[in-house]
CSV table of C-alpha atoms in Angstrom, one decimal:
chain,number,residue,atom,x,y,z
A,702,UNK,CA,-106.9,-36.2,179.8
A,703,UNK,CA,-105.9,-33.4,182.2
A,704,UNK,CA,-103.2,-31.0,181.3
A,705,UNK,CA,-100.1,-30.5,183.4
A,706,UNK,CA,-100.8,-26.8,184.1
A,707,UNK,CA,-104.3,-27.7,185.2
A,708,UNK,CA,-103.2,-30.5,187.4
A,709,UNK,CA,-100.5,-28.3,189.1
A,710,UNK,CA,-102.9,-25.5,189.9
A,711,UNK,CA,-105.4,-27.9,191.3
A,712,UNK,CA,-103.0,-29.4,193.6
A,713,UNK,CA,-101.0,-26.4,194.7
A,714,UNK,CA,-102.6,-26.1,198.1
A,715,UNK,CA,-102.0,-29.9,198.8
A,716,UNK,CA,-98.3,-29.4,197.6
A,717,UNK,CA,-97.7,-26.3,200.0
A,718,UNK,CA,-99.0,-28.2,202.9
A,719,UNK,CA,-97.1,-31.4,202.3
A,720,UNK,CA,-93.9,-29.3,201.7
A,721,UNK,CA,-94.3,-27.8,205.2
A,722,UNK,CA,-94.1,-31.3,206.6
A,723,UNK,CA,-90.8,-32.3,204.7
A,724,UNK,CA,-87.9,-32.2,207.0
A,725,UNK,CA,-84.9,-29.9,206.2
A,726,UNK,CA,-82.3,-31.6,203.8
A,727,UNK,CA,-80.2,-33.9,205.8
A,728,UNK,CA,-77.3,-34.5,203.2
A,729,UNK,CA,-75.9,-32.5,200.2
A,730,UNK,CA,-77.0,-33.7,196.8
A,731,UNK,CA,-75.1,-33.1,193.4
A,732,UNK,CA,-76.7,-30.5,191.2
A,733,UNK,CA,-78.0,-33.2,188.9
A,734,UNK,CA,-80.4,-34.3,191.5
A,735,UNK,CA,-82.4,-30.9,191.2
A,736,UNK,CA,-84.0,-32.5,188.2
A,737,UNK,CA,-86.3,-35.4,189.0
A,738,UNK,CA,-87.6,-37.1,185.9
A,739,UNK,CA,-90.8,-39.2,186.0
A,740,UNK,CA,-92.4,-41.6,183.7
A,741,UNK,CA,-96.3,-41.0,183.4
A,742,UNK,CA,-98.1,-43.6,181.4
A,743,UNK,CA,-101.1,-41.6,180.9
A,744,UNK,CA,-103.5,-43.1,183.5
A,745,UNK,CA,-105.5,-40.6,185.5
A,746,UNK,CA,-104.4,-41.9,188.9
A,747,UNK,CA,-100.7,-41.8,188.0
A,748,UNK,CA,-101.1,-38.3,186.6
A,749,UNK,CA,-102.5,-37.2,189.9
A,750,UNK,CA,-99.9,-38.9,192.2
A,751,UNK,CA,-97.1,-37.7,189.8
A,752,UNK,CA,-98.5,-34.2,189.7
A,753,UNK,CA,-98.9,-34.0,193.4
A,754,UNK,CA,-95.4,-35.1,194.1
A,755,UNK,CA,-94.1,-32.7,191.4
A,756,UNK,CA,-95.7,-29.8,193.4
A,757,UNK,CA,-94.1,-30.9,196.5
A,758,UNK,CA,-90.7,-31.2,194.7
A,759,UNK,CA,-91.1,-27.8,193.3
A,760,UNK,CA,-91.7,-26.3,196.6
A,761,UNK,CA,-88.5,-27.9,197.9
A,762,UNK,CA,-86.4,-26.3,194.9
A,763,UNK,CA,-86.5,-29.4,192.7
A,764,UNK,CA,-87.4,-29.0,188.9
A,765,UNK,CA,-89.5,-32.1,188.1
A,766,UNK,CA,-89.9,-33.2,184.5
A,767,UNK,CA,-92.7,-35.6,183.4
A,768,UNK,CA,-92.5,-37.6,180.2
A,769,UNK,CA,-95.6,-39.7,178.9
A,770,UNK,CA,-94.4,-43.1,177.9
A,771,UNK,CA,-96.0,-46.6,177.4
A,772,UNK,CA,-95.1,-49.2,180.2
A,773,UNK,CA,-92.4,-50.9,178.3
A,774,UNK,CA,-90.7,-47.7,177.3
A,775,UNK,CA,-90.9,-46.4,180.9
A,776,UNK,CA,-89.1,-49.4,182.3
A,777,UNK,CA,-86.6,-49.5,179.5
A,778,UNK,CA,-86.1,-45.7,180.2
A,779,UNK,CA,-85.5,-46.4,183.9
A,780,UNK,CA,-83.1,-49.2,183.0
A,781,UNK,CA,-80.9,-46.7,180.6
A,782,UNK,CA,-81.1,-44.0,183.4
A,783,UNK,CA,-83.2,-41.8,181.2
A,784,UNK,CA,-86.0,-41.7,183.8
A,785,UNK,CA,-85.5,-41.5,187.6
A,786,UNK,CA,-88.9,-42.6,189.0
A,787,UNK,CA,-92.2,-44.1,188.2
A,788,UNK,CA,-95.1,-44.1,190.6
A,789,UNK,CA,-97.4,-46.6,188.8
A,790,UNK,CA,-96.0,-50.2,189.5
A,791,UNK,CA,-99.5,-51.8,189.8
A,792,UNK,CA,-99.0,-55.4,191.2
A,793,UNK,CA,-99.4,-58.3,190.7
A,794,UNK,CA,-100.7,-57.4,187.2
A,795,UNK,CA,-97.4,-55.9,186.0
A,796,UNK,CA,-95.3,-58.9,187.3
A,797,UNK,CA,-94.3,-59.9,183.9
A,798,UNK,CA,-93.6,-56.4,182.7
A,799,UNK,CA,-91.1,-55.8,185.6
A,800,UNK,CA,-89.6,-59.2,186.0
A,801,UNK,CA,-86.5,-58.7,184.0
A,802,UNK,CA,-85.7,-55.3,185.4
A,803,UNK,CA,-85.9,-56.5,188.8
A,804,UNK,CA,-83.9,-59.5,188.2
A,805,UNK,CA,-81.1,-57.6,186.6
A,806,UNK,CA,-81.4,-55.1,189.4
A,807,UNK,CA,-81.7,-51.9,187.0
A,808,UNK,CA,-84.9,-50.9,188.6
A,809,UNK,CA,-85.6,-50.8,192.3
A,810,UNK,CA,-88.7,-50.6,194.4
A,811,UNK,CA,-88.5,-48.2,197.2
A,812,UNK,CA,-92.0,-48.0,198.7
A,813,UNK,CA,-95.6,-48.7,198.6
A,814,UNK,CA,-97.8,-45.7,197.7
A,815,UNK,CA,-101.1,-47.1,197.3
A,816,UNK,CA,-102.8,-50.2,198.9
A,817,UNK,CA,-106.5,-51.5,198.5
A,818,UNK,CA,-106.7,-50.9,194.7
A,819,UNK,CA,-108.7,-53.0,192.2
A,820,UNK,CA,-107.9,-54.0,188.6
A,821,UNK,CA,-109.6,-56.2,186.4
A,822,UNK,CA,-112.4,-56.9,183.6
A,823,UNK,CA,-115.7,-55.2,184.4
A,824,UNK,CA,-119.2,-55.1,182.9
A,825,UNK,CA,-122.1,-52.6,183.9
A,826,UNK,CA,-124.1,-53.9,187.0
A,827,UNK,CA,-127.1,-54.5,184.7
A,828,UNK,CA,-125.0,-57.0,182.6
A,829,UNK,CA,-124.1,-58.8,185.9
A,830,UNK,CA,-127.6,-58.8,186.9
A,831,UNK,CA,-128.4,-60.6,183.7
A,832,UNK,CA,-126.1,-63.3,184.5
A,833,UNK,CA,-122.5,-62.2,183.4
A,834,UNK,CA,-120.7,-62.3,186.7
A,835,UNK,CA,-117.5,-64.2,185.8
A,836,UNK,CA,-114.9,-64.6,183.1
A,837,UNK,CA,-116.6,-67.9,182.2
A,838,UNK,CA,-119.9,-66.3,181.4
A,839,UNK,CA,-118.4,-63.8,178.7
A,840,UNK,CA,-118.0,-66.6,176.0
A,841,UNK,CA,-121.6,-67.5,176.2
A,842,UNK,CA,-122.8,-64.1,175.3
A,843,UNK,CA,-120.3,-63.2,172.6
A,844,UNK,CA,-122.9,-61.7,170.3
A,845,UNK,CA,-124.3,-59.2,173.0
A,846,UNK,CA,-120.7,-58.0,173.6
A,847,UNK,CA,-120.3,-57.6,169.8
A,848,UNK,CA,-117.2,-59.9,170.4
A,849,UNK,CA,-115.2,-57.1,171.7
A,850,UNK,CA,-113.3,-56.4,175.0
A,851,UNK,CA,-112.1,-52.8,175.3
A,852,UNK,CA,-108.7,-52.2,176.7
A,853,UNK,CA,-106.5,-49.2,177.0
A,854,UNK,CA,-103.2,-48.1,175.2
A,855,UNK,CA,-100.9,-50.6,173.4
A,856,UNK,CA,-98.2,-52.2,175.8
A,857,UNK,CA,-100.3,-51.9,178.8
A,858,UNK,CA,-100.3,-54.9,181.2
A,859,UNK,CA,-103.9,-55.1,181.4
A,860,UNK,CA,-104.1,-55.4,177.6
A,861,UNK,CA,-101.6,-58.3,177.8
A,862,UNK,CA,-103.5,-60.1,180.4
A,863,UNK,CA,-106.8,-59.8,178.3
A,864,UNK,CA,-105.1,-61.0,175.3
A,865,UNK,CA,-103.7,-64.1,177.2
A,866,UNK,CA,-107.2,-64.8,178.6
A,867,UNK,CA,-108.6,-64.6,175.0
A,868,UNK,CA,-105.9,-67.0,173.8
A,869,UNK,CA,-106.5,-69.7,176.4
A,870,UNK,CA,-109.1,-72.3,175.1
A,871,UNK,CA,-110.5,-73.1,178.6
A,872,UNK,CA,-111.8,-69.5,178.9
A,873,UNK,CA,-114.0,-70.2,175.8
A,874,UNK,CA,-113.5,-66.6,174.4
A,875,UNK,CA,-112.5,-67.8,170.9
A,876,UNK,CA,-113.5,-65.0,168.4
A,877,UNK,CA,-113.3,-62.2,170.9
A,878,UNK,CA,-111.3,-59.2,169.9
A,879,UNK,CA,-109.2,-56.9,172.2
A,880,UNK,CA,-109.9,-53.4,171.3
A,881,UNK,CA,-106.8,-51.2,172.2
A,882,UNK,CA,-107.3,-47.5,172.8
A,883,UNK,CA,-106.4,-44.7,175.1
A,884,UNK,CA,-108.0,-44.5,178.5
A,885,UNK,CA,-110.3,-41.6,177.4
A,886,UNK,CA,-111.3,-43.6,174.3
A,887,UNK,CA,-112.1,-46.7,176.3
A,888,UNK,CA,-114.2,-44.7,178.8
A,889,UNK,CA,-116.0,-43.0,176.0
A,890,UNK,CA,-117.2,-46.4,174.6
A,891,UNK,CA,-118.2,-47.4,178.0
A,892,UNK,CA,-120.3,-44.3,178.8
A,893,UNK,CA,-122.0,-44.5,175.3
A,894,UNK,CA,-122.8,-48.2,176.0
A,895,UNK,CA,-124.1,-47.6,179.5
A,896,UNK,CA,-126.2,-44.6,178.4
A,897,UNK,CA,-127.9,-46.9,175.8
A,898,UNK,CA,-128.1,-49.8,178.1
A,899,UNK,CA,-125.9,-51.9,175.8
A,900,UNK,CA,-123.6,-54.8,176.9
A,901,UNK,CA,-119.9,-53.9,177.2
A,902,UNK,CA,-116.8,-55.5,178.9
A,903,UNK,CA,-113.7,-53.4,179.6
A,904,UNK,CA,-110.7,-52.9,181.7
A,905,UNK,CA,-111.6,-51.3,185.0
A,906,UNK,CA,-109.6,-50.2,188.1
A,907,UNK,CA,-110.1,-48.4,191.3
A,908,UNK,CA,-109.4,-45.6,192.2
A,909,UNK,CA,-110.8,-43.7,189.2
A,910,UNK,CA,-113.0,-40.7,189.1
A,911,UNK,CA,-115.3,-41.8,186.1
A,912,UNK,CA,-115.3,-45.5,186.9
A,913,UNK,CA,-116.0,-44.8,190.6
A,914,UNK,CA,-119.3,-43.1,189.5
A,915,UNK,CA,-120.3,-46.1,187.2
A,916,UNK,CA,-122.4,-49.0,188.5
A,917,UNK,CA,-119.8,-51.7,187.6
A,918,UNK,CA,-119.2,-55.4,188.4
A,919,UNK,CA,-115.6,-56.9,188.6
A,920,UNK,CA,-115.8,-60.2,186.8
A,921,UNK,CA,-114.8,-63.2,189.0
A,922,UNK,CA,-112.8,-66.2,187.8
A,923,UNK,CA,-109.6,-64.5,187.0
A,924,UNK,CA,-107.2,-67.1,188.5
A,925,UNK,CA,-103.6,-66.0,188.7
A,926,UNK,CA,-104.0,-63.6,185.9
A,927,UNK,CA,-102.8,-60.7,188.0
A,928,UNK,CA,-106.5,-59.1,187.9
A,929,UNK,CA,-108.0,-58.7,191.4
A,930,UNK,CA,-106.9,-56.7,194.4
A,931,UNK,CA,-103.8,-54.5,193.7
A,932,UNK,CA,-101.1,-52.7,195.4
A,933,UNK,CA,-99.1,-49.8,193.6
A,934,UNK,CA,-95.3,-49.4,194.2
A,935,UNK,CA,-92.9,-46.7,193.6
A,936,UNK,CA,-90.0,-47.6,191.4
A,937,UNK,CA,-86.7,-45.9,190.6
A,938,UNK,CA,-83.6,-46.5,188.5
A,939,UNK,CA,-80.9,-48.3,190.3
A,940,UNK,CA,-78.7,-46.4,192.4
A,941,UNK,CA,-81.0,-43.3,192.4
A,942,UNK,CA,-81.5,-43.2,196.3
A,943,UNK,CA,-77.7,-43.3,197.0
A,944,UNK,CA,-77.1,-40.5,194.3
A,945,UNK,CA,-80.1,-38.4,195.4
A,946,UNK,CA,-80.7,-39.3,199.1
A,947,UNK,CA,-83.2,-36.4,199.9
A,948,UNK,CA,-85.4,-36.8,196.8
A,949,UNK,CA,-85.1,-40.5,197.1
A,950,UNK,CA,-86.4,-40.3,200.8
A,951,UNK,CA,-89.3,-38.2,199.7
A,952,UNK,CA,-90.3,-40.7,197.1
A,953,UNK,CA,-89.8,-43.7,199.4
A,954,UNK,CA,-92.1,-42.1,201.9
A,955,UNK,CA,-95.1,-41.3,199.4
A,956,UNK,CA,-98.3,-42.7,200.8
A,957,UNK,CA,-101.7,-42.2,199.0
A,958,UNK,CA,-105.1,-43.6,200.0
A,959,UNK,CA,-108.0,-44.6,197.7
A,960,UNK,CA,-109.9,-41.6,199.2
A,961,UNK,CA,-107.3,-39.2,198.7
A,962,UNK,CA,-106.6,-40.0,195.1
A,963,UNK,CA,-110.5,-40.1,194.2
A,964,UNK,CA,-110.8,-36.7,195.8
A,965,UNK,CA,-107.9,-35.3,193.8
A,966,UNK,CA,-109.1,-37.0,190.5
A,967,UNK,CA,-112.7,-35.9,191.1
A,968,UNK,CA,-111.5,-32.2,190.7
A,969,UNK,CA,-110.4,-32.6,187.1
């Protein structure tokens, strides 16, 4: 996991360039708006986008603060107004996680910051070549996978989806265990397995600097689980854009691409 200092240093040139493109402030903001509080759930892509945005905000005179929180705590913090913004609303996989907050209007979506992403269960390409190409193929090869599917941190939406898949009899995954870990821990297991040509199934997504270098196959047959093509949205606490219109406008205008995020992540 990259440090905040290293991230800010690597993105300084990007931040300076983007800051030069931001129009002069159009409205006065209260002093409280100078501190912009972000939730960061520890995923590399969100670290990069939050870091890049923080550099731009600093160049404009703001004082960004970043707190590393789990997905459930991040949304509870937005509702409680302890956090201002979160750049990692991956949809549709996080639908169940955000539903209550959108329904009670304590959290708002103000923009789409990434399109064309991918999210789901993956296996090494050599495993797919051996016949495991869909969710239905996993159960028939339980022993080869050691009865394990690797996820990331507890409370993550991807882990929840995997757990639901294991619990559905029609998927024939009885006896499989979801191994929860950090992103780094999961990737360590994946890299070790691939080095030894062993079989492994784990949670994968695009963009990602490490997974982007791996020869992986996204499993088919995910149905309406939320896995598959993904779009990433920017969320803020209710009323934030009215209270802090300039910072809110910048956050609403954030746009990244797969190539941009991949290039930024590849430097760390």
